[in-house]
Amino acid sequence: MRVFAHRGCSGEYPENTMPAFRKARDAGCHGIELDVHLTRDGEVVIIHDETLDRVTDGTGRVRDYSLAELKKFNAAALHRDTIAFEPIPSFAEYCAWAAATDLVTNVEIKSNLVYYPGLEEKALNLVRKHGLEKKVIFSSFNHGSLTILKKLDPSVPCGALVPERGLVNAGLYCATMGFDYYHPAFSSIGPEAVEECRRHGVGVNVWTINTLQALKRCRLLGCDSVISDFPDVCLAYLRGL
Ligand code: G3P
Ligand code: CA
């Protein structure tokens, strides 16, 4: 079972920042999950929310700032005691860094609350530019974004994110839509859902696994990957088996 660092090692480090990503690499994670949006000047940036308010010292919408303007905000504002300043990473910077690692990157296209025309193609172009095509999984709650990606490149792996209640026919749905993975919340999965995905050749990557109990259950169910805020704890347990 693969272990992905959710927003990097976000249980310990500022989420979606390079320190959180570097920690994931150093811990031996199989991959990193991160979230992308588009700036006013059309650059792909890594941040979870559509606004700056929760995790930075800025306010307002990501889409209303240029990349240069966004770089002035502190993405480590919730970690001031340990990190003085950490900029919001651009996806281009991240890709250049990830290209020198073995990490698989799960790029969540955050297009479900604000739709950013062109975000899918820009993110894919950066993946291609840095040779990460074989080391990426795109995911989104907006399955239209995944369909756009599949039209641009049918071979690019895509995972359908769904809200907490899950889907009754996830395997059939993903297979019909041409998606490679199902990305459910832990609360919605059980043996039937995993088996139904298996039957349709669809992989199962589960979020957000932050207890050993949840990790053990995912393993018993035969999930392909877990996405965790504490991936180092997950890895320590799995390595000890
Ligand atoms: O990709 C799994 C998970 O990241 C989806 O929820 O809100 O943490 O982006 P969220
Ligand atoms: Ca996410």
PDB file of C-alpha atoms and ligand atoms in Angstrom:
ATOM      1  CA  MET A   1       0.000   0.000   0.000  1.00  0.00           C
ATOM      2  CA  ARG A   2       1.421   3.370  -1.019  1.00  0.00           C
ATOM      3  CA  VAL A   3       1.528   6.321   1.370  1.00  0.00           C
ATOM      4  CA  PHE A   4       0.933   9.874   0.124  1.00  0.00           C
ATOM      5  CA  ALA A   5       1.659  12.957   2.206  1.00  0.00           C
ATOM      6  CA  HIS A   6      -1.542  15.028   2.311  1.00  0.00           C
ATOM      7  CA  ARG A   7      -0.640  18.638   1.392  1.00  0.00           C
ATOM      8  CA  GLY A   8       2.893  17.415   2.162  1.00  0.00           C
ATOM      9  CA  CYS A   9       3.615  16.396   5.756  1.00  0.00           C
ATOM     10  CA  SER A  10       0.945  18.861   6.843  1.00  0.00           C
ATOM     11  CA  GLY A  11       0.566  17.406  10.334  1.00  0.00           C
ATOM     12  CA  GLU A  12       3.976  18.852  11.227  1.00  0.00           C
ATOM     13  CA  TYR A  13       4.797  21.493   8.595  1.00  0.00           C
ATOM     14  CA  PRO A  14       2.877  24.317   6.902  1.00  0.00           C
ATOM     15  CA  GLU A  15       0.547  22.626   4.427  1.00  0.00           C
ATOM     16  CA  ASN A  16       1.341  22.816   0.721  1.00  0.00           C
ATOM     17  CA  THR A  17       4.801  24.330   1.247  1.00  0.00           C
ATOM     18  CA  MET A  18       8.254  23.144   0.225  1.00  0.00           C
ATOM     19  CA  PRO A  19       9.272  22.231   3.828  1.00  0.00           C
ATOM     20  CA  ALA A  20       6.218  19.944   4.017  1.00  0.00           C
ATOM     21  CA  PHE A  21       7.140  18.408   0.647  1.00  0.00           C
ATOM     22  CA  ARG A  22      10.809  17.958   1.548  1.00  0.00           C
ATOM     23  CA  LYS A  23       9.814  16.223   4.792  1.00  0.00           C
ATOM     24  CA  ALA A  24       7.647  13.802   2.752  1.00  0.00           C
ATOM     25  CA  ARG A  25      10.608  12.961   0.531  1.00  0.00           C
ATOM     26  CA  ASP A  26      12.952  12.542   3.508  1.00  0.00           C
ATOM     27  CA  ALA A  27      10.427  10.293   5.294  1.00  0.00           C
ATOM     28  CA  GLY A  28      10.378   7.955   2.296  1.00  0.00           C
ATOM     29  CA  CYS A  29       6.789   8.607   1.217  1.00  0.00           C
ATOM     30  CA  HIS A  30       5.703   7.101  -2.082  1.00  0.00           C
ATOM     31  CA  GLY A  31       4.017  10.327  -3.055  1.00  0.00           C
ATOM     32  CA  ILE A  32       2.729  13.793  -2.251  1.00  0.00           C
ATOM     33  CA  GLU A  33      -0.803  15.137  -2.564  1.00  0.00           C
ATOM     34  CA  LEU A  34      -1.138  18.878  -3.248  1.00  0.00           C
ATOM     35  CA  ASP A  35      -3.766  21.388  -4.408  1.00  0.00           C
ATOM     36  CA  VAL A  36      -3.512  23.830  -7.312  1.00  0.00           C
ATOM     37  CA  HIS A  37      -5.245  27.074  -8.352  1.00  0.00           C
ATOM     38  CA  LEU A  38      -4.630  29.715 -11.008  1.00  0.00           C
ATOM     39  CA  THR A  39      -3.347  33.251 -10.309  1.00  0.00           C
ATOM     40  CA  ARG A  40      -4.584  36.470 -11.946  1.00  0.00           C
ATOM     41  CA  ASP A  41      -1.689  36.288 -14.400  1.00  0.00           C
ATOM     42  CA  GLY A  42      -2.347  32.648 -15.273  1.00  0.00           C
ATOM     43  CA  GLU A  43       0.286  30.883 -13.155  1.00  0.00           C
ATOM     44  CA  VAL A  44      -0.425  27.575 -11.406  1.00  0.00           C
ATOM     45  CA  VAL A  45       0.101  27.885  -7.633  1.00  0.00           C
ATOM     46  CA  ILE A  46      -0.037  25.425  -4.750  1.00  0.00           C
ATOM     47  CA  ILE A  47      -2.477  26.284  -1.987  1.00  0.00           C
ATOM     48  CA  HIS A  48      -5.539  24.510  -0.630  1.00  0.00           C
ATOM     49  CA  ASP A  49      -8.193  27.206  -0.298  1.00  0.00           C
ATOM     50  CA  GLU A  50      -9.608  29.555  -2.905  1.00  0.00           C
ATOM     51  CA  THR A  51      -8.708  32.385  -0.505  1.00  0.00           C
ATOM     52  CA  LEU A  52      -5.554  33.338   1.402  1.00  0.00           C
ATOM     53  CA  ASP A  53      -7.178  33.937   4.755  1.00  0.00           C
ATOM     54  CA  ARG A  54      -6.898  30.591   6.589  1.00  0.00           C
ATOM     55  CA  VAL A  55      -3.220  29.696   6.133  1.00  0.00           C
ATOM     56  CA  THR A  56      -1.414  32.901   5.112  1.00  0.00           C
ATOM     57  CA  ASP A  57      -1.087  36.452   6.429  1.00  0.00           C
ATOM     58  CA  GLY A  58      -3.026  37.725   3.410  1.00  0.00           C
ATOM     59  CA  THR A  59      -6.709  38.087   2.615  1.00  0.00           C
ATOM     60  CA  GLY A  60      -8.836  37.719  -0.490  1.00  0.00           C
ATOM     61  CA  ARG A  61      -9.009  35.356  -3.421  1.00  0.00           C
ATOM     62  CA  VAL A  62      -5.988  33.627  -4.961  1.00  0.00           C
ATOM     63  CA  ARG A  63      -7.340  34.430  -8.433  1.00  0.00           C
ATOM     64  CA  ASP A  64      -7.189  38.183  -7.733  1.00  0.00           C
ATOM     65  CA  TYR A  65      -3.394  38.251  -7.222  1.00  0.00           C
ATOM     66  CA  SER A  66      -0.476  37.832  -9.597  1.00  0.00           C
ATOM     67  CA  LEU A  67       2.148  35.207  -8.732  1.00  0.00           C
ATOM     68  CA  ALA A  68       4.615  37.979  -7.773  1.00  0.00           C
ATOM     69  CA  GLU A  69       2.049  39.477  -5.402  1.00  0.00           C
ATOM     70  CA  LEU A  70       1.220  36.093  -3.869  1.00  0.00           C
ATOM     71  CA  LYS A  71       4.906  35.434  -3.220  1.00  0.00           C
ATOM     72  CA  LYS A  72       4.918  38.226  -0.620  1.00  0.00           C
ATOM     73  CA  PHE A  73       2.428  36.419   1.633  1.00  0.00           C
ATOM     74  CA  ASN A  74       3.571  34.025   4.332  1.00  0.00           C
ATOM     75  CA  ALA A  75       2.286  30.491   3.756  1.00  0.00           C
ATOM     76  CA  ALA A  76       3.690  29.529   7.171  1.00  0.00           C
ATOM     77  CA  ALA A  77       1.577  32.083   9.050  1.00  0.00           C
ATOM     78  CA  LEU A  78       0.113  29.314  11.262  1.00  0.00           C
ATOM     79  CA  HIS A  79       3.634  28.097  12.145  1.00  0.00           C
ATOM     80  CA  ARG A  80       5.248  31.413  13.152  1.00  0.00           C
ATOM     81  CA  ASP A  81       6.886  29.868  16.227  1.00  0.00           C
ATOM     82  CA  THR A  82       9.061  27.596  14.106  1.00  0.00           C
ATOM     83  CA  ILE A  83       9.185  29.096  10.589  1.00  0.00           C
ATOM     84  CA  ALA A  84       9.549  32.851  10.065  1.00  0.00           C
ATOM     85  CA  PHE A  85       8.510  32.982   6.419  1.00  0.00           C
ATOM     86  CA  GLU A  86       7.738  30.517   3.671  1.00  0.00           C
ATOM     87  CA  PRO A  87       6.359  31.578   0.289  1.00  0.00           C
ATOM     88  CA  ILE A  88       3.459  29.968  -1.543  1.00  0.00           C
ATOM     89  CA  PRO A  89       5.131  27.604  -4.036  1.00  0.00           C
ATOM     90  CA  SER A  90       4.377  27.807  -7.723  1.00  0.00           C
ATOM     91  CA  PHE A  91       3.599  24.465  -9.349  1.00  0.00           C
ATOM     92  CA  ALA A  92       6.512  25.059 -11.744  1.00  0.00           C
ATOM     93  CA  GLU A  93       8.926  25.283  -8.805  1.00  0.00           C
ATOM     94  CA  TYR A  94       7.456  22.146  -7.300  1.00  0.00           C
ATOM     95  CA  CYS A  95       7.731  20.193 -10.572  1.00  0.00           C
ATOM     96  CA  ALA A  96      11.399  21.182 -10.983  1.00  0.00           C
ATOM     97  CA  TRP A  97      12.050  19.864  -7.470  1.00  0.00           C
ATOM     98  CA  ALA A  98       9.940  16.691  -7.839  1.00  0.00           C
ATOM     99  CA  ALA A  99      11.653  15.773 -11.111  1.00  0.00           C
ATOM    100  CA  ALA A 100      14.796  14.958  -9.120  1.00  0.00           C
ATOM    101  CA  THR A 101      12.897  12.573  -6.796  1.00  0.00           C
ATOM    102  CA  ASP A 102      11.057   9.250  -7.149  1.00  0.00           C
ATOM    103  CA  LEU A 103       7.883  10.736  -5.687  1.00  0.00           C
ATOM    104  CA  VAL A 104       4.505  10.312  -7.349  1.00  0.00           C
ATOM    105  CA  THR A 105       2.559  13.567  -7.211  1.00  0.00           C
ATOM    106  CA  ASN A 106      -1.210  13.585  -6.742  1.00  0.00           C
ATOM    107  CA  VAL A 107      -2.210  16.960  -8.176  1.00  0.00           C
ATOM    108  CA  GLU A 108      -5.668  17.962  -7.002  1.00  0.00           C
ATOM    109  CA  ILE A 109      -7.204  20.417  -9.451  1.00  0.00           C
ATOM    110  CA  LYS A 110      -9.170  22.702  -7.126  1.00  0.00           C
ATOM    111  CA  SER A 111     -11.875  23.637  -9.580  1.00  0.00           C
ATOM    112  CA  ASN A 112     -15.002  22.749  -7.617  1.00  0.00           C
ATOM    113  CA  LEU A 113     -15.677  26.081  -5.869  1.00  0.00           C
ATOM    114  CA  VAL A 114     -13.974  28.483  -8.297  1.00  0.00           C
ATOM    115  CA  TYR A 115     -13.594  27.320 -11.882  1.00  0.00           C
ATOM    116  CA  TYR A 116     -10.310  28.419 -13.482  1.00  0.00           C
ATOM    117  CA  PRO A 117     -10.494  28.055 -17.278  1.00  0.00           C
ATOM    118  CA  GLY A 118      -7.248  26.552 -18.556  1.00  0.00           C
ATOM    119  CA  LEU A 119      -5.947  25.290 -15.193  1.00  0.00           C
ATOM    120  CA  GLU A 120      -6.043  21.649 -16.315  1.00  0.00           C
ATOM    121  CA  GLU A 121      -3.963  22.261 -19.454  1.00  0.00           C
ATOM    122  CA  LYS A 122      -1.468  24.533 -17.692  1.00  0.00           C
ATOM    123  CA  ALA A 123      -0.911  21.980 -14.933  1.00  0.00           C
ATOM    124  CA  LEU A 124      -0.515  19.177 -17.474  1.00  0.00           C
ATOM    125  CA  ASN A 125       1.942  21.235 -19.527  1.00  0.00           C
ATOM    126  CA  LEU A 126       4.109  21.767 -16.449  1.00  0.00           C
ATOM    127  CA  VAL A 127       4.009  18.040 -15.698  1.00  0.00           C
ATOM    128  CA  ARG A 128       5.115  17.340 -19.281  1.00  0.00           C
ATOM    129  CA  LYS A 129       7.795  20.045 -19.256  1.00  0.00           C
ATOM    130  CA  HIS A 130       9.402  18.421 -16.219  1.00  0.00           C
ATOM    131  CA  GLY A 131       8.972  14.831 -17.440  1.00  0.00           C
ATOM    132  CA  LEU A 132       6.596  13.847 -14.641  1.00  0.00           C
ATOM    133  CA  GLU A 133       3.940  12.155 -16.817  1.00  0.00           C
ATOM    134  CA  LYS A 134       4.687   8.732 -15.332  1.00  0.00           C
ATOM    135  CA  LYS A 135       4.895  10.092 -11.788  1.00  0.00           C
ATOM    136  CA  VAL A 136       1.563  11.907 -11.502  1.00  0.00           C
ATOM    137  CA  ILE A 137      -2.081  11.289 -10.632  1.00  0.00           C
ATOM    138  CA  PHE A 138      -4.514  14.126 -11.250  1.00  0.00           C
ATOM    139  CA  SER A 139      -7.606  14.241  -9.053  1.00  0.00           C
ATOM    140  CA  SER A 140     -10.541  16.595  -8.629  1.00  0.00           C
ATOM    141  CA  PHE A 141     -13.981  16.870  -7.096  1.00  0.00           C
ATOM    142  CA  ASN A 142     -14.891  18.495 -10.426  1.00  0.00           C
ATOM    143  CA  HIS A 143     -14.949  15.502 -12.740  1.00  0.00           C
ATOM    144  CA  GLY A 144     -15.267  17.829 -15.719  1.00  0.00           C
ATOM    145  CA  SER A 145     -11.657  18.833 -15.029  1.00  0.00           C
ATOM    146  CA  LEU A 146     -10.617  15.169 -15.189  1.00  0.00           C
ATOM    147  CA  THR A 147     -12.486  14.723 -18.471  1.00  0.00           C
ATOM    148  CA  ILE A 148     -10.625  17.726 -19.888  1.00  0.00           C
ATOM    149  CA  LEU A 149      -7.314  16.182 -18.800  1.00  0.00           C
ATOM    150  CA  LYS A 150      -8.210  12.835 -20.370  1.00  0.00           C
ATOM    151  CA  LYS A 151      -9.087  14.606 -23.627  1.00  0.00           C
ATOM    152  CA  LEU A 152      -5.724  16.364 -23.569  1.00  0.00           C
ATOM    153  CA  ASP A 153      -3.888  13.100 -22.787  1.00  0.00           C
ATOM    154  CA  PRO A 154      -5.810   9.812 -22.454  1.00  0.00           C
ATOM    155  CA  SER A 155      -2.803   8.210 -20.765  1.00  0.00           C
ATOM    156  CA  VAL A 156      -2.560  10.630 -17.849  1.00  0.00           C
ATOM    157  CA  PRO A 157      -3.745   8.917 -14.638  1.00  0.00           C
ATOM    158  CA  CYS A 158      -6.853  10.516 -13.112  1.00  0.00           C
ATOM    159  CA  GLY A 159      -8.705   9.854  -9.853  1.00  0.00           C
ATOM    160  CA  ALA A 160     -12.302  10.846  -9.094  1.00  0.00           C
ATOM    161  CA  LEU A 161     -12.552  12.598  -5.744  1.00  0.00           C
ATOM    162  CA  VAL A 162     -15.993  12.358  -4.177  1.00  0.00           C
ATOM    163  CA  PRO A 163     -17.505  13.917  -1.041  1.00  0.00           C
ATOM    164  CA  GLU A 164     -17.797  11.998   2.243  1.00  0.00           C
ATOM    165  CA  ARG A 165     -20.876   9.961   1.366  1.00  0.00           C
ATOM    166  CA  GLY A 166     -19.060   8.211  -1.518  1.00  0.00           C
ATOM    167  CA  LEU A 167     -20.545   6.556  -4.622  1.00  0.00           C
ATOM    168  CA  VAL A 168     -22.485   3.267  -4.688  1.00  0.00           C
ATOM    169  CA  ASN A 169     -21.072   2.308  -8.094  1.00  0.00           C
ATOM    170  CA  ALA A 170     -17.653   3.951  -7.970  1.00  0.00           C
ATOM    171  CA  GLY A 171     -15.880   1.264 -10.006  1.00  0.00           C
ATOM    172  CA  LEU A 172     -18.467   1.306 -12.775  1.00  0.00           C
ATOM    173  CA  TYR A 173     -18.575   5.105 -12.695  1.00  0.00           C
ATOM    174  CA  CYS A 174     -14.793   5.542 -12.938  1.00  0.00           C
ATOM    175  CA  ALA A 175     -14.404   2.848 -15.594  1.00  0.00           C
ATOM    176  CA  THR A 176     -17.217   4.378 -17.660  1.00  0.00           C
ATOM    177  CA  MET A 177     -15.725   7.842 -17.357  1.00  0.00           C
ATOM    178  CA  GLY A 178     -12.236   6.570 -18.192  1.00  0.00           C
ATOM    179  CA  PHE A 179     -10.825   7.409 -14.762  1.00  0.00           C
ATOM    180  CA  ASP A 180      -8.075   5.209 -13.336  1.00  0.00           C
ATOM    181  CA  TYR A 181      -8.672   5.733  -9.621  1.00  0.00           C
ATOM    182  CA  TYR A 182     -11.416   6.312  -7.093  1.00  0.00           C
ATOM    183  CA  HIS A 183     -10.482   8.782  -4.316  1.00  0.00           C
ATOM    184  CA  PRO A 184     -13.051   8.333  -1.528  1.00  0.00           C
ATOM    185  CA  ALA A 185     -13.131   9.636   2.023  1.00  0.00           C
ATOM    186  CA  PHE A 186     -12.304   6.938   4.565  1.00  0.00           C
ATOM    187  CA  SER A 187     -15.789   7.251   6.083  1.00  0.00           C
ATOM    188  CA  SER A 188     -17.420   5.933   2.901  1.00  0.00           C
ATOM    189  CA  ILE A 189     -15.337   2.871   2.101  1.00  0.00           C
ATOM    190  CA  GLY A 190     -16.000  -0.775   2.860  1.00  0.00           C
ATOM    191  CA  PRO A 191     -15.280  -4.160   1.306  1.00  0.00           C
ATOM    192  CA  GLU A 192     -18.051  -3.816  -1.280  1.00  0.00           C
ATOM    193  CA  ALA A 193     -16.761  -0.481  -2.595  1.00  0.00           C
ATOM    194  CA  VAL A 194     -13.170  -1.713  -2.849  1.00  0.00           C
ATOM    195  CA  GLU A 195     -14.257  -4.987  -4.472  1.00  0.00           C
ATOM    196  CA  GLU A 196     -16.507  -3.184  -6.951  1.00  0.00           C
ATOM    197  CA  CYS A 197     -13.569  -0.963  -7.956  1.00  0.00           C
ATOM    198  CA  ARG A 198     -11.305  -4.017  -8.297  1.00  0.00           C
ATOM    199  CA  ARG A 199     -13.819  -5.696 -10.620  1.00  0.00           C
ATOM    200  CA  HIS A 200     -13.675  -2.657 -12.898  1.00  0.00           C
ATOM    201  CA  GLY A 201      -9.897  -2.311 -12.765  1.00  0.00           C
ATOM    202  CA  VAL A 202     -10.082   0.925 -10.806  1.00  0.00           C
ATOM    203  CA  GLY A 203      -7.532   1.686  -8.064  1.00  0.00           C
ATOM    204  CA  VAL A 204      -8.597   3.030  -4.659  1.00  0.00           C
ATOM    205  CA  ASN A 205      -6.710   5.875  -2.958  1.00  0.00           C
ATOM    206  CA  VAL A 206      -8.276   6.892   0.367  1.00  0.00           C
ATOM    207  CA  TRP A 207      -8.139  10.192   2.311  1.00  0.00           C
ATOM    208  CA  THR A 208      -7.464  11.358   4.991  1.00  0.00           C
ATOM    209  CA  ILE A 209      -5.903   8.547   7.044  1.00  0.00           C
ATOM    210  CA  ASN A 210      -4.739  10.003  10.356  1.00  0.00           C
ATOM    211  CA  THR A 211      -5.244   7.130  12.798  1.00  0.00           C
ATOM    212  CA  LEU A 212      -3.634   3.701  12.997  1.00  0.00           C
ATOM    213  CA  GLN A 213      -7.113   2.177  13.130  1.00  0.00           C
ATOM    214  CA  ALA A 214      -7.973   3.738   9.768  1.00  0.00           C
ATOM    215  CA  LEU A 215      -4.621   2.726   8.307  1.00  0.00           C
ATOM    216  CA  LYS A 216      -5.078  -0.898   9.377  1.00  0.00           C
ATOM    217  CA  ARG A 217      -8.573  -0.997   7.891  1.00  0.00           C
ATOM    218  CA  CYS A 218      -7.376   0.404   4.545  1.00  0.00           C
ATOM    219  CA  ARG A 219      -4.704  -2.255   4.454  1.00  0.00           C
ATOM    220  CA  LEU A 220      -7.148  -5.058   5.237  1.00  0.00           C
ATOM    221  CA  LEU A 221      -9.543  -3.754   2.585  1.00  0.00           C
ATOM    222  CA  GLY A 222      -6.744  -3.827   0.020  1.00  0.00           C
ATOM    223  CA  CYS A 223      -6.694  -0.124  -0.820  1.00  0.00           C
ATOM    224  CA  ASP A 224      -3.929   0.933  -3.203  1.00  0.00           C
ATOM    225  CA  SER A 225      -2.898   4.092  -1.347  1.00  0.00           C
ATOM    226  CA  VAL A 226      -3.626   6.153   1.715  1.00  0.00           C
ATOM    227  CA  ILE A 227      -3.319   9.923   1.853  1.00  0.00           C
ATOM    228  CA  SER A 228      -2.264  11.123   5.327  1.00  0.00           C
ATOM    229  CA  ASP A 229      -1.257  14.259   7.223  1.00  0.00           C
ATOM    230  CA  PHE A 230       1.145  11.989   9.166  1.00  0.00           C
ATOM    231  CA  PRO A 231       2.614   9.764   6.452  1.00  0.00           C
ATOM    232  CA  ASP A 232       5.778   9.094   8.469  1.00  0.00           C
ATOM    233  CA  VAL A 233       3.660   7.448  11.190  1.00  0.00           C
ATOM    234  CA  CYS A 234       1.858   5.362   8.536  1.00  0.00           C
ATOM    235  CA  LEU A 235       5.185   4.302   7.012  1.00  0.00           C
ATOM    236  CA  ALA A 236       6.655   3.370  10.391  1.00  0.00           C
ATOM    237  CA  TYR A 237       3.690   1.091  11.057  1.00  0.00           C
ATOM    238  CA  LEU A 238       3.735  -0.530   7.601  1.00  0.00           C
ATOM    239  CA  ARG A 239       7.506  -1.071   7.712  1.00  0.00           C
ATOM    240  CA  GLY A 240       7.164  -2.787  11.073  1.00  0.00           C
ATOM    241  CA  LEU A 241       4.779  -5.474   9.794  1.00  0.00           C
TER     242      LEU A 241
HETATM  243  O1  G3P B   1      -7.220  14.451  -2.159  1.00  0.00           O
HETATM  244  C1  G3P B   1      -7.777  14.136  -0.937  1.00  0.00           C
HETATM  245  C2  G3P B   1      -8.104  15.347  -0.145  1.00  0.00           C
HETATM  246  O2  G3P B   1      -7.032  16.233  -0.263  1.00  0.00           O
HETATM  247  C3  G3P B   1      -9.366  16.017  -0.571  1.00  0.00           C
HETATM  248  O3  G3P B   1      -9.807  16.972   0.328  1.00  0.00           O
HETATM  249  O4  G3P B   1     -10.077  19.241   1.194  1.00  0.00           O
HETATM  250  O5  G3P B   1      -8.032  17.990   1.782  1.00  0.00           O
HETATM  251  O6  G3P B   1      -8.359  18.857  -0.524  1.00  0.00           O
HETATM  252  P1  G3P B   1      -9.021  18.308   0.700  1.00  0.00           P
HETATM  253 CA    CA B   2      -6.510  18.003  -1.633  1.00  0.00          CA
END
